[in-house]
Coordinates of C-alpha atoms in Angstrom, one line a residue:
M207 CA 211.9 -86.2 -7.6
V208 CA 211.1 -82.8 -9.0
E209 CA 213.6 -80.1 -7.9
A210 CA 212.3 -77.2 -6.2
V211 CA 213.7 -73.5 -6.5
A212 CA 215.7 -72.1 -3.9
S213 CA 217.0 -69.2 -5.1
L214 CA 216.4 -66.8 -8.0
D215 CA 218.5 -63.8 -9.4
L216 CA 216.3 -61.6 -11.6
F217 CA 218.0 -59.0 -14.0
C218 CA 216.1 -56.0 -14.8
N219 CA 217.4 -53.3 -17.5
V220 CA 214.9 -50.0 -17.5
V221 CA 213.7 -49.2 -20.5
D222 CA 210.6 -47.7 -20.0
N223 CA 210.8 -45.9 -16.6
Y224 CA 208.3 -48.1 -14.7
G225 CA 206.9 -50.7 -16.7
D226 CA 209.9 -52.8 -16.8
I227 CA 210.7 -52.3 -13.2
G228 CA 207.1 -52.6 -12.6
V229 CA 206.8 -56.0 -13.7
C230 CA 210.1 -57.2 -12.2
W231 CA 209.5 -55.7 -8.6
R232 CA 206.0 -57.8 -8.7
L233 CA 207.4 -61.1 -9.9
A234 CA 210.4 -60.7 -7.0
R235 CA 208.1 -60.0 -4.1
Q236 CA 205.8 -62.8 -5.3
L237 CA 208.3 -65.1 -5.7
A238 CA 209.5 -64.4 -2.4
D239 CA 206.1 -63.9 -0.4
E240 CA 204.3 -66.6 -1.7
H241 CA 206.8 -69.2 -2.9
G242 CA 209.2 -68.7 -0.4
V243 CA 212.4 -68.4 -3.0
A244 CA 215.2 -66.2 -1.7
V245 CA 215.2 -63.4 -4.6
R246 CA 218.2 -61.3 -6.0
L247 CA 216.8 -58.0 -7.9
W248 CA 219.4 -56.6 -10.0
V249 CA 218.0 -53.5 -11.2
D250 CA 219.9 -50.4 -13.6
D251 CA 218.0 -47.7 -12.8
M252 CA 217.3 -47.2 -9.2
K253 CA 216.0 -43.9 -9.3
S254 CA 212.9 -45.2 -11.3
F255 CA 212.6 -48.1 -8.6
A256 CA 212.2 -45.5 -5.9
R257 CA 209.5 -44.0 -7.7
I258 CA 206.9 -47.2 -7.1
C259 CA 208.7 -48.6 -3.9
D260 CA 209.0 -46.8 -0.7
G261 CA 212.4 -47.2 1.1
I262 CA 214.6 -48.0 -2.1
D263 CA 217.7 -45.9 -1.5
P264 CA 219.2 -45.1 -5.4
A265 CA 222.6 -45.1 -4.2
A266 CA 223.2 -48.4 -2.3
E267 CA 224.7 -51.1 -3.7
S268 CA 222.8 -53.5 -1.7
Q269 CA 219.8 -53.2 0.2
Q270 CA 216.4 -55.2 1.6
A271 CA 213.0 -54.7 0.2
Q272 CA 210.7 -56.3 1.9
P273 CA 211.7 -60.3 1.4
V274 CA 213.7 -59.2 -1.7
T275 CA 217.4 -58.4 -1.8
V276 CA 218.0 -55.7 -4.4
R277 CA 221.2 -55.2 -5.9
R278 CA 222.7 -52.0 -8.0
W279 CA 223.5 -53.2 -11.4
H280 CA 226.3 -51.3 -12.7
A281 CA 229.5 -52.0 -14.6
G282 CA 231.4 -52.3 -11.7
M283 CA 229.5 -54.6 -9.3
A284 CA 230.7 -57.4 -7.7
L285 CA 229.2 -60.7 -9.6
P286 CA 228.3 -64.1 -7.7
A287 CA 230.8 -66.5 -7.8
P288 CA 230.2 -70.0 -9.4
A289 CA 228.8 -71.5 -6.0
E290 CA 226.7 -68.1 -5.4
V291 CA 224.9 -68.3 -8.7
A292 CA 221.1 -68.5 -8.1
D293 CA 219.4 -72.1 -9.0
V294 CA 217.2 -69.9 -11.7
V295 CA 218.9 -67.0 -13.5
I296 CA 216.2 -64.6 -15.2
E297 CA 217.0 -61.8 -17.9
A298 CA 214.2 -59.6 -18.2
F299 CA 212.7 -58.5 -21.6
G300 CA 215.7 -60.0 -23.4
C301 CA 218.2 -57.9 -21.2
R302 CA 222.1 -58.8 -21.9
L303 CA 223.6 -60.6 -18.9
P304 CA 227.2 -60.1 -17.9
D305 CA 229.8 -62.0 -19.5
A306 CA 231.2 -62.9 -16.3
L307 CA 228.2 -64.1 -14.9
I308 CA 227.3 -66.4 -17.7
A309 CA 231.0 -67.7 -17.1
A310 CA 230.0 -68.1 -13.4
M311 CA 226.6 -70.0 -14.4
A312 CA 228.6 -72.2 -16.7
A313 CA 231.3 -72.8 -14.4
R314 CA 228.6 -74.0 -11.5
Q315 CA 228.5 -77.7 -10.5
V316 CA 224.6 -78.0 -11.5
P317 CA 224.0 -75.3 -14.2
P318 CA 221.5 -73.2 -13.4
V319 CA 217.7 -72.9 -15.6
W320 CA 218.6 -69.8 -17.5
I321 CA 215.3 -68.0 -18.9
N322 CA 214.6 -65.1 -21.0
L323 CA 211.5 -63.6 -19.3
E324 CA 209.5 -61.8 -22.6
Y325 CA 207.5 -58.8 -22.8
L326 CA 203.6 -59.8 -22.7
S327 CA 201.9 -60.2 -25.7
A328 CA 198.4 -61.5 -27.1
E329 CA 199.7 -62.5 -30.4
D330 CA 199.1 -65.8 -32.0
W331 CA 202.7 -66.9 -32.6
V332 CA 203.6 -66.6 -28.7
E333 CA 202.2 -70.0 -27.8
G334 CA 204.9 -71.6 -30.3
C335 CA 207.6 -70.0 -29.0
H336 CA 206.8 -70.3 -25.2
R337 CA 209.3 -72.5 -23.5
L338 CA 211.7 -72.7 -26.3
P339 CA 215.3 -73.6 -25.7
S340 CA 218.0 -71.9 -26.8
P341 CA 221.9 -73.9 -26.2
H342 CA 224.7 -71.3 -25.8
P343 CA 227.1 -72.0 -28.6
M344 CA 230.1 -72.3 -26.7
L345 CA 229.2 -72.9 -23.0
P346 CA 227.1 -76.1 -21.6
L347 CA 223.9 -73.7 -20.8
T348 CA 220.7 -73.2 -22.3
K349 CA 218.6 -70.3 -22.4
H350 CA 214.7 -70.8 -22.3
F351 CA 212.0 -68.4 -23.8
F352 CA 209.2 -67.9 -21.2
F353 CA 206.2 -65.7 -22.2
P354 CA 203.6 -64.5 -20.5
G355 CA 200.2 -64.5 -22.0
F356 CA 196.3 -64.7 -22.3
T357 CA 195.8 -68.4 -22.9
E358 CA 196.3 -72.0 -21.0
N359 CA 199.3 -72.8 -23.2
T360 CA 201.4 -69.6 -22.4
G361 CA 203.5 -68.3 -19.0
G362 CA 200.5 -66.8 -17.5
L363 CA 200.2 -63.2 -15.9
L364 CA 201.0 -61.7 -13.0
R365 CA 198.4 -61.8 -10.2
E366 CA 199.0 -62.6 -6.7
R367 CA 197.1 -64.8 -4.8
D368 CA 195.4 -62.6 -2.4
L369 CA 194.2 -60.0 -5.0
D370 CA 190.7 -60.3 -5.6
A371 CA 190.5 -60.5 -2.0
R372 CA 191.9 -57.4 -1.3
R373 CA 190.0 -55.6 -4.0
T374 CA 186.7 -56.9 -2.8
A375 CA 187.2 -55.7 0.6
F376 CA 188.2 -52.7 -0.6
E377 CA 185.0 -52.0 -2.7
A378 CA 182.9 -53.3 -0.2
N379 CA 184.1 -50.3 2.7
A380 CA 183.0 -46.9 1.2
E381 CA 185.4 -45.2 4.0
S382 CA 188.3 -47.4 2.3
M383 CA 187.7 -45.7 -1.1
R384 CA 186.8 -42.3 0.9
S385 CA 190.6 -42.7 2.9
S386 CA 192.8 -43.8 0.0
L387 CA 191.3 -40.9 -2.3
A388 CA 191.8 -38.3 0.8
E389 CA 195.3 -39.6 1.0
L390 CA 196.3 -38.3 -2.5
G391 CA 194.0 -35.1 -1.8
V392 CA 191.2 -36.2 -3.3
S393 CA 187.6 -35.1 -2.9
P394 CA 185.2 -36.2 -5.5
E395 CA 182.1 -34.4 -6.2
P396 CA 178.3 -35.6 -6.5
D397 CA 177.5 -37.3 -9.9
E398 CA 181.0 -37.0 -11.2
T399 CA 183.0 -39.5 -13.1
L400 CA 186.4 -40.7 -11.5
I401 CA 189.2 -41.1 -14.4
S402 CA 192.7 -41.8 -13.9
L403 CA 195.3 -41.1 -16.7
F404 CA 198.7 -42.9 -17.2
C405 CA 199.8 -42.3 -20.7
Y406 CA 203.1 -41.5 -23.0
P407 CA 203.7 -38.4 -23.7
H408 CA 202.5 -38.4 -27.4
A409 CA 198.8 -39.4 -26.2
P410 CA 196.0 -37.0 -27.6
V411 CA 195.8 -35.7 -24.5
V412 CA 194.1 -32.3 -25.7
P413 CA 191.1 -34.1 -27.4
L414 CA 190.5 -36.0 -24.1
L415 CA 190.4 -32.7 -22.1
D416 CA 188.5 -31.1 -25.0
A417 CA 186.0 -33.7 -24.6
L418 CA 185.4 -34.1 -20.8
R419 CA 185.4 -30.4 -20.4
D420 CA 182.6 -30.6 -23.3
D421 CA 180.8 -33.5 -22.3
A422 CA 177.4 -33.6 -20.9
A423 CA 178.3 -35.7 -17.9
R424 CA 180.7 -34.4 -15.1
S425 CA 184.5 -36.3 -14.6
L426 CA 187.2 -35.7 -12.3
L427 CA 190.4 -36.6 -14.1
L428 CA 193.3 -37.5 -12.1
V429 CA 196.5 -37.5 -13.3
P430 CA 199.8 -38.9 -11.5
E431 CA 203.0 -36.0 -11.0
G432 CA 205.0 -36.0 -14.6
V433 CA 202.4 -37.2 -17.1
A434 CA 201.1 -35.5 -19.8
S435 CA 202.5 -32.3 -18.1
D436 CA 203.4 -30.4 -21.2
A437 CA 200.2 -31.3 -22.7
I438 CA 197.9 -30.0 -19.5
R439 CA 200.4 -26.6 -19.3
A440 CA 199.6 -26.0 -22.9
W441 CA 195.8 -26.4 -22.6
A442 CA 194.9 -25.4 -18.8
G443 CA 197.4 -22.8 -19.3
A444 CA 199.5 -23.8 -15.9
L445 CA 199.6 -27.7 -14.5
P446 CA 197.0 -28.1 -11.2
E447 CA 198.4 -27.7 -7.9
R448 CA 198.3 -31.0 -6.0
G449 CA 195.5 -31.0 -4.2
V450 CA 193.6 -28.3 -5.8
P451 CA 191.7 -29.1 -8.9
L452 CA 190.9 -26.8 -11.9
R453 CA 187.8 -26.7 -13.4
F454 CA 187.0 -26.2 -17.0
G455 CA 183.3 -26.6 -18.3
N456 CA 182.1 -30.0 -16.9
L457 CA 186.0 -31.3 -16.2
R458 CA 188.1 -31.0 -13.1
L459 CA 191.3 -31.7 -13.5
Q460 CA 193.9 -32.5 -10.4
T461 CA 197.5 -33.7 -9.9
I462 CA 198.1 -36.5 -7.6
P463 CA 200.9 -37.7 -6.5
F464 CA 203.1 -40.5 -7.8
T465 CA 201.7 -43.4 -6.0
D466 CA 203.5 -46.8 -5.2
Q467 CA 202.1 -50.2 -6.3
P468 CA 199.8 -50.8 -3.6
G469 CA 198.4 -47.0 -4.2
Y470 CA 198.1 -47.3 -7.5
D471 CA 196.3 -50.8 -7.2
R472 CA 193.7 -48.4 -5.1
L473 CA 193.4 -45.7 -7.4
L474 CA 192.3 -48.0 -10.2
W475 CA 190.0 -49.9 -7.7
S476 CA 188.4 -46.5 -7.0
C477 CA 188.1 -45.0 -10.7
A478 CA 185.2 -45.6 -13.0
L479 CA 187.7 -45.6 -16.0
N480 CA 191.5 -46.2 -16.0
F481 CA 194.0 -45.0 -19.1
V482 CA 196.8 -46.8 -18.4
R483 CA 200.0 -47.6 -20.4
G484 CA 202.9 -50.4 -21.3
E485 CA 202.9 -53.9 -19.4
D486 CA 202.1 -53.5 -16.1
S487 CA 199.7 -50.8 -15.4
V488 CA 197.7 -52.1 -18.2
L489 CA 197.4 -55.4 -16.6
R490 CA 196.7 -54.3 -12.9
A491 CA 193.9 -51.9 -15.2
Q492 CA 192.3 -55.5 -16.3
W493 CA 192.8 -57.1 -12.6
A494 CA 190.9 -53.9 -11.4
Q495 CA 187.9 -54.7 -13.1
R496 CA 187.3 -51.6 -14.9
P497 CA 186.7 -50.1 -18.2
L498 CA 189.9 -49.1 -19.6
V499 CA 192.1 -48.0 -22.4
W500 CA 195.5 -48.7 -23.3
H501 CA 198.2 -46.6 -24.5
I502 CA 200.9 -49.5 -25.8
Y503 CA 204.5 -48.4 -25.9
P504 CA 204.9 -47.4 -29.3
Q505 CA 207.3 -49.5 -31.8
E506 CA 209.1 -48.5 -35.1
E507 CA 206.7 -48.9 -38.5
G508 CA 203.6 -49.3 -36.2
A509 CA 204.5 -52.8 -34.9
H510 CA 202.8 -52.1 -31.5
L511 CA 199.5 -51.5 -33.6
V512 CA 199.8 -55.4 -34.7
K513 CA 199.6 -56.4 -30.9
L514 CA 197.0 -53.8 -29.9
D515 CA 194.7 -55.9 -32.6
A516 CA 195.9 -59.0 -31.2
F517 CA 194.8 -57.9 -27.8
L518 CA 191.5 -56.4 -28.8
A519 CA 190.7 -59.5 -30.9
R520 CA 190.8 -61.8 -27.4
Y521 CA 189.5 -59.2 -25.2
C522 CA 186.6 -58.1 -27.6
A523 CA 185.8 -61.8 -28.4
G524 CA 182.1 -62.5 -27.3
M525 CA 181.1 -58.6 -27.0
P526 CA 178.0 -57.5 -29.2
A527 CA 179.5 -56.2 -32.4
D528 CA 178.5 -52.5 -31.8
L529 CA 180.1 -52.5 -28.3
A530 CA 183.6 -54.4 -30.0
A531 CA 183.2 -51.5 -32.5
T532 CA 183.2 -48.9 -29.9
V533 CA 186.1 -50.3 -28.1
K534 CA 188.3 -50.7 -31.4
S535 CA 187.5 -47.1 -32.4
A536 CA 188.5 -45.6 -28.9
W537 CA 191.7 -47.9 -28.1
H538 CA 192.8 -46.7 -32.1
A539 CA 192.1 -43.3 -31.5
W540 CA 193.9 -42.9 -28.4
N541 CA 196.8 -44.6 -29.6
G542 CA 197.2 -42.1 -32.8
D543 CA 195.0 -43.8 -35.3
G544 CA 191.7 -41.9 -35.4
D545 CA 189.7 -39.2 -33.8
W546 CA 189.5 -39.3 -30.2
R547 CA 187.0 -36.6 -29.6
A548 CA 184.3 -38.6 -32.0
A549 CA 185.4 -41.9 -30.3
W550 CA 184.7 -40.8 -26.9
P551 CA 180.6 -40.3 -26.7
A552 CA 180.3 -44.0 -27.6
Y553 CA 182.8 -44.8 -25.0
R554 CA 181.6 -42.8 -22.3
K555 CA 178.0 -44.3 -23.0
A556 CA 179.4 -47.7 -22.9
L557 CA 180.9 -47.7 -19.7
P558 CA 178.6 -49.6 -17.9
A559 CA 178.3 -52.5 -20.3
L560 CA 182.3 -52.8 -20.3
R561 CA 182.1 -52.4 -16.6
A562 CA 179.9 -56.0 -16.4
H563 CA 182.7 -57.3 -19.6
A564 CA 185.8 -56.3 -17.3
S565 CA 184.8 -58.8 -14.2
A566 CA 183.8 -61.4 -16.5
W567 CA 187.4 -60.9 -18.7
S568 CA 189.5 -60.7 -15.5
A569 CA 188.1 -64.0 -14.4
G570 CA 188.5 -65.9 -17.3
L571 CA 192.3 -64.9 -17.1
A572 CA 192.6 -66.0 -13.7
A573 CA 191.4 -69.4 -15.0
H574 CA 194.7 -69.6 -17.1
G575 CA 197.0 -69.8 -13.8
D576 CA 199.6 -66.9 -12.7
L577 CA 203.4 -66.3 -14.1
A578 CA 205.0 -66.6 -11.1
G579 CA 203.5 -70.0 -10.4
K580 CA 204.0 -71.5 -13.6
L581 CA 207.5 -70.1 -14.2
L582 CA 208.6 -71.8 -11.0
G583 CA 206.7 -75.1 -12.1
F584 CA 208.7 -75.0 -15.2
A585 CA 212.1 -74.0 -13.9
A586 CA 211.8 -77.0 -11.3
Q587 CA 211.1 -79.5 -14.3
V588 CA 214.4 -78.5 -15.8
R589 CA 216.1 -78.4 -12.5
T590 CA 215.2 -81.8 -12.4
R591 CA 216.6 -82.8 -16.1
H592 CA 219.7 -81.1 -14.9
K593 CA 220.4 -83.3 -11.9
A594 CA 218.8 -86.5 -13.7

């Protein structure tokens, strides 16, 4: 008999301000909502968490956020005793668990399933490392590496069961889109292309603004507060006030509030093109079935460009050669490897073809299963072996 998972501890060390906690919060909520797991989410940067989840108190030691128990992770916190350790303990993205917790895990009558949830990558080697065990050198514990990914032989991708239904209902109701944008203070003008911008500070934002200003077509660029502020201020002379767009040629530039996760999904669904960054927003942009440009998290010696190319190889497979070349040129330019202004005209022209591709791509990814379900299935198998 397979041993079901009843409880789970998920530890999140926030490195990228919103990507790490964004992934962990989505995973924790889905495990609780869809699978009935009692989840404790331990977070070391509650301020970042509060930006994407309404109602979070950054100073509280323990609080309920929807069905999830949220604990503040710090040096003096109270850790679970052996009997209180959950069935599954996840260290997200290689964060180091407290030694006292590892000792409590080892003292548990039946050891928990210990999982290192890795970063998302499209590289080929991921399949060979997915689910590999790593025995503790001194304690009777084994950690397993669990890799999200884009193929059947990986851990899948975060995706709620009702996500497509919610997006389809939103798109079918023009009033939903209008009111969602109005909540952000946005009133598009006729024939404007809506574009959202979420990027790291070193993105080529000035060439983007130049290109949109001088473009033959009209655009409304929506930028969450705090994103690309220095570049926008230097280019425009001032940051746009919330709800008051600035006009430059064929570009209207508008600052919008930093939204929670459901609000960000609606923003992605409303735009014709989404510039996204890191791991969480790039995945949501793919589920949004819209053209996108990814600003990948930078790494030393250009290691991030290897990851970018691995994703592009999968994303562009089956595209006409000229369309694939357009995508690769634009994405490389946005990541500092090329001329963005030179790449933009072809990318703008390709948006209708990329919209059709985005729908087919999303459907293909969904066929491989979702991260929460595959993770729980694996954990149940390990628990069964522990009890045998």
